[in-house]
């Protein structure tokens, strides 16, 4: 496992956020390690690129627009921390959700992305009454 500099980690994080802003779901998936983990902490983790691609396909199928408004971005103990507000239109519904994300990286890829947010606020913004992640 090669070591990444803080600047390399921040660059990868910014590229990931740009991929979300442009709804480049293939690009999002490609930035994860083969065994990478996407974990909204109130759900079971999504493990591996194939599973992450399936989750992105669900989100991407009805996403009309998304902007990640980055409030703060930095490195703590080798991990990237981001405070942001996700502003989105999904299947005719508009939502804004405050989020804190923590990303671990190695070899130029994201190995783990933890997401902390209020899930009912997210689902309400998406117009979803049944949680698709459970």
PDB file of C-alpha atoms in Angstrom:
ATOM      1  CA  UNK A   1       0.000   0.000   0.000  1.00  0.00           C
ATOM      2  CA  UNK A   2       1.584   3.269  -1.089  1.00  0.00           C
ATOM      3  CA  UNK A   3       1.439   6.358   1.046  1.00  0.00           C
ATOM      4  CA  UNK A   4      -0.442   9.356  -0.289  1.00  0.00           C
ATOM      5  CA  UNK A   5       0.487  12.902   0.648  1.00  0.00           C
ATOM      6  CA  UNK A   6      -2.119  15.162   2.211  1.00  0.00           C
ATOM      7  CA  UNK A   7      -2.249  17.166  -1.030  1.00  0.00           C
ATOM      8  CA  UNK A   8      -2.909  13.981  -3.038  1.00  0.00           C
ATOM      9  CA  UNK A   9      -5.692  12.996  -0.646  1.00  0.00           C
ATOM     10  CA  UNK A  10      -7.328  16.415  -0.849  1.00  0.00           C
ATOM     11  CA  UNK A  11      -7.059  16.342  -4.652  1.00  0.00           C
ATOM     12  CA  UNK A  12      -8.756  12.935  -4.794  1.00  0.00           C
ATOM     13  CA  UNK A  13     -11.507  14.168  -2.463  1.00  0.00           C
ATOM     14  CA  UNK A  14     -12.094  17.238  -4.642  1.00  0.00           C
ATOM     15  CA  UNK A  15     -12.249  15.061  -7.774  1.00  0.00           C
ATOM     16  CA  UNK A  16     -14.803  12.841  -6.024  1.00  0.00           C
ATOM     17  CA  UNK A  17     -16.962  15.811  -5.065  1.00  0.00           C
ATOM     18  CA  UNK A  18     -16.749  17.113  -8.656  1.00  0.00           C
ATOM     19  CA  UNK A  19     -17.885  13.703  -9.935  1.00  0.00           C
ATOM     20  CA  UNK A  20     -20.948  13.961  -7.685  1.00  0.00           C
ATOM     21  CA  UNK A  21     -21.646  17.521  -8.840  1.00  0.00           C
ATOM     22  CA  UNK A  22     -21.542  16.391 -12.489  1.00  0.00           C
ATOM     23  CA  UNK A  23     -23.383  13.132 -11.709  1.00  0.00           C
ATOM     24  CA  UNK A  24     -20.500  11.102 -13.162  1.00  0.00           C
ATOM     25  CA  UNK A  25     -21.489   7.897 -11.370  1.00  0.00           C
ATOM     26  CA  UNK A  26     -18.918   5.769 -13.228  1.00  0.00           C
ATOM     27  CA  UNK A  27     -16.259   8.244 -12.139  1.00  0.00           C
ATOM     28  CA  UNK A  28     -17.479   8.006  -8.541  1.00  0.00           C
ATOM     29  CA  UNK A  29     -17.214   4.211  -8.602  1.00  0.00           C
ATOM     30  CA  UNK A  30     -13.803   4.261 -10.297  1.00  0.00           C
ATOM     31  CA  UNK A  31     -12.295   6.337  -7.474  1.00  0.00           C
ATOM     32  CA  UNK A  32     -13.004   3.576  -4.943  1.00  0.00           C
ATOM     33  CA  UNK A  33     -10.570   0.757  -4.280  1.00  0.00           C
ATOM     34  CA  UNK A  34     -11.732  -2.646  -5.556  1.00  0.00           C
ATOM     35  CA  UNK A  35     -12.676  -3.549  -1.975  1.00  0.00           C
ATOM     36  CA  UNK A  36     -13.661   0.003  -1.053  1.00  0.00           C
ATOM     37  CA  UNK A  37     -16.426   0.742   1.428  1.00  0.00           C
ATOM     38  CA  UNK A  38     -19.182   3.359   1.197  1.00  0.00           C
ATOM     39  CA  UNK A  39     -20.840   3.531   4.591  1.00  0.00           C
ATOM     40  CA  UNK A  40     -23.755   5.727   5.555  1.00  0.00           C
ATOM     41  CA  UNK A  41     -23.304   4.911   9.213  1.00  0.00           C
ATOM     42  CA  UNK A  42     -26.994   4.389   9.953  1.00  0.00           C
ATOM     43  CA  UNK A  43     -27.065   1.544   7.399  1.00  0.00           C
ATOM     44  CA  UNK A  44     -25.024  -1.517   6.574  1.00  0.00           C
ATOM     45  CA  UNK A  45     -21.837  -0.646   4.652  1.00  0.00           C
ATOM     46  CA  UNK A  46     -21.754  -1.065   0.879  1.00  0.00           C
ATOM     47  CA  UNK A  47     -18.592  -3.075   0.203  1.00  0.00           C
ATOM     48  CA  UNK A  48     -16.745  -3.408  -3.101  1.00  0.00           C
ATOM     49  CA  UNK A  49     -16.899  -1.556  -6.390  1.00  0.00           C
ATOM     50  CA  UNK A  50     -19.690  -3.743  -7.804  1.00  0.00           C
ATOM     51  CA  UNK A  51     -21.955  -3.078  -4.813  1.00  0.00           C
ATOM     52  CA  UNK A  52     -21.084   0.626  -4.859  1.00  0.00           C
ATOM     53  CA  UNK A  53     -21.933   0.717  -8.586  1.00  0.00           C
ATOM     54  CA  UNK A  54     -25.344  -0.822  -7.817  1.00  0.00           C
ATOM     55  CA  UNK A  55     -26.015   1.835  -5.156  1.00  0.00           C
ATOM     56  CA  UNK A  56     -24.933   4.623  -7.524  1.00  0.00           C
ATOM     57  CA  UNK A  57     -27.251   3.221 -10.213  1.00  0.00           C
ATOM     58  CA  UNK A  58     -30.186   3.463  -7.781  1.00  0.00           C
ATOM     59  CA  UNK A  59     -29.325   7.046  -6.864  1.00  0.00           C
ATOM     60  CA  UNK A  60     -28.434   8.050 -10.408  1.00  0.00           C
ATOM     61  CA  UNK A  61     -31.641   6.681 -11.905  1.00  0.00           C
ATOM     62  CA  UNK A  62     -33.728   9.493 -10.405  1.00  0.00           C
ATOM     63  CA  UNK A  63     -31.167  12.164  -9.550  1.00  0.00           C
ATOM     64  CA  UNK A  64     -31.836  15.322 -11.540  1.00  0.00           C
ATOM     65  CA  UNK A  65     -29.177  17.560  -9.990  1.00  0.00           C
ATOM     66  CA  UNK A  66     -26.784  17.565  -7.064  1.00  0.00           C
ATOM     67  CA  UNK A  67     -24.346  20.094  -5.678  1.00  0.00           C
ATOM     68  CA  UNK A  68     -22.086  19.354  -2.739  1.00  0.00           C
ATOM     69  CA  UNK A  69     -21.550  22.691  -1.001  1.00  0.00           C
ATOM     70  CA  UNK A  70     -18.216  22.204   0.766  1.00  0.00           C
ATOM     71  CA  UNK A  71     -18.053  24.151   4.039  1.00  0.00           C
ATOM     72  CA  UNK A  72     -14.753  22.765   5.388  1.00  0.00           C
ATOM     73  CA  UNK A  73     -12.186  20.271   4.092  1.00  0.00           C
ATOM     74  CA  UNK A  74      -9.048  19.061   5.809  1.00  0.00           C
ATOM     75  CA  UNK A  75      -6.862  16.226   7.008  1.00  0.00           C
ATOM     76  CA  UNK A  76      -6.941  14.844  10.548  1.00  0.00           C
ATOM     77  CA  UNK A  77      -4.757  11.840  11.437  1.00  0.00           C
ATOM     78  CA  UNK A  78      -4.317  10.989   7.759  1.00  0.00           C
ATOM     79  CA  UNK A  79      -8.027  10.980   6.942  1.00  0.00           C
ATOM     80  CA  UNK A  80      -9.948  13.541   4.881  1.00  0.00           C
ATOM     81  CA  UNK A  81     -12.787  15.225   6.771  1.00  0.00           C
ATOM     82  CA  UNK A  82     -15.421  17.205   4.883  1.00  0.00           C
ATOM     83  CA  UNK A  83     -18.308  19.270   6.200  1.00  0.00           C
ATOM     84  CA  UNK A  84     -20.826  19.975   3.472  1.00  0.00           C
ATOM     85  CA  UNK A  85     -24.452  20.547   2.556  1.00  0.00           C
ATOM     86  CA  UNK A  86     -25.808  18.302  -0.190  1.00  0.00           C
ATOM     87  CA  UNK A  87     -28.298  20.282  -2.295  1.00  0.00           C
ATOM     88  CA  UNK A  88     -30.215  18.074  -4.728  1.00  0.00           C
ATOM     89  CA  UNK A  89     -33.253  17.459  -6.905  1.00  0.00           C
ATOM     90  CA  UNK A  90     -34.363  13.824  -6.947  1.00  0.00           C
ATOM     91  CA  UNK A  91     -37.414  12.503  -8.774  1.00  0.00           C
ATOM     92  CA  UNK A  92     -39.151  15.888  -8.683  1.00  0.00           C
ATOM     93  CA  UNK A  93     -38.259  16.634  -5.062  1.00  0.00           C
ATOM     94  CA  UNK A  94     -35.749  19.131  -3.664  1.00  0.00           C
ATOM     95  CA  UNK A  95     -33.667  18.555  -0.561  1.00  0.00           C
ATOM     96  CA  UNK A  96     -30.730  19.946   1.381  1.00  0.00           C
ATOM     97  CA  UNK A  97     -28.898  17.792   3.914  1.00  0.00           C
ATOM     98  CA  UNK A  98     -25.966  18.736   6.171  1.00  0.00           C
ATOM     99  CA  UNK A  99     -23.309  15.991   6.047  1.00  0.00           C
ATOM    100  CA  UNK A 100     -19.943  15.164   7.560  1.00  0.00           C
ATOM    101  CA  UNK A 101     -17.844  12.694   5.584  1.00  0.00           C
ATOM    102  CA  UNK A 102     -14.619  10.945   6.555  1.00  0.00           C
ATOM    103  CA  UNK A 103     -12.530   9.371   3.802  1.00  0.00           C
ATOM    104  CA  UNK A 104      -9.623   6.941   4.079  1.00  0.00           C
ATOM    105  CA  UNK A 105      -7.398   6.633   1.036  1.00  0.00           C
ATOM    106  CA  UNK A 106      -4.518   4.533  -0.258  1.00  0.00           C
ATOM    107  CA  UNK A 107      -2.850   3.954  -3.617  1.00  0.00           C
ATOM    108  CA  UNK A 108      -4.767   6.811  -5.221  1.00  0.00           C
ATOM    109  CA  UNK A 109      -8.183   5.378  -4.320  1.00  0.00           C
ATOM    110  CA  UNK A 110     -10.795   5.742  -1.616  1.00  0.00           C
ATOM    111  CA  UNK A 111     -10.733   2.719   0.676  1.00  0.00           C
ATOM    112  CA  UNK A 112     -13.503   3.852   3.025  1.00  0.00           C
ATOM    113  CA  UNK A 113     -16.015   6.707   2.983  1.00  0.00           C
ATOM    114  CA  UNK A 114     -18.080   7.193   6.130  1.00  0.00           C
ATOM    115  CA  UNK A 115     -21.100   9.503   5.940  1.00  0.00           C
ATOM    116  CA  UNK A 116     -22.841  11.093   8.932  1.00  0.00           C
ATOM    117  CA  UNK A 117     -26.195  12.820   8.314  1.00  0.00           C
ATOM    118  CA  UNK A 118     -29.818  12.733   9.415  1.00  0.00           C
ATOM    119  CA  UNK A 119     -31.328   9.998   7.254  1.00  0.00           C
ATOM    120  CA  UNK A 120     -34.995  11.060   7.683  1.00  0.00           C
ATOM    121  CA  UNK A 121     -34.030  14.534   6.388  1.00  0.00           C
ATOM    122  CA  UNK A 122     -32.355  12.948   3.350  1.00  0.00           C
ATOM    123  CA  UNK A 123     -35.270  10.642   2.568  1.00  0.00           C
ATOM    124  CA  UNK A 124     -37.818  13.454   2.987  1.00  0.00           C
ATOM    125  CA  UNK A 125     -35.813  15.579   0.559  1.00  0.00           C
ATOM    126  CA  UNK A 126     -35.808  12.705  -1.910  1.00  0.00           C
ATOM    127  CA  UNK A 127     -39.562  12.217  -1.499  1.00  0.00           C
ATOM    128  CA  UNK A 128     -38.994   8.639  -0.317  1.00  0.00           C
ATOM    129  CA  UNK A 129     -41.212   7.093   2.338  1.00  0.00           C
ATOM    130  CA  UNK A 130     -39.648   3.594   2.293  1.00  0.00           C
ATOM    131  CA  UNK A 131     -35.893   3.501   2.939  1.00  0.00           C
ATOM    132  CA  UNK A 132     -34.194   2.019  -0.144  1.00  0.00           C
ATOM    133  CA  UNK A 133     -31.099   1.053   1.845  1.00  0.00           C
ATOM    134  CA  UNK A 134     -32.824  -1.411   4.162  1.00  0.00           C
TER     135      UNK A 134
END
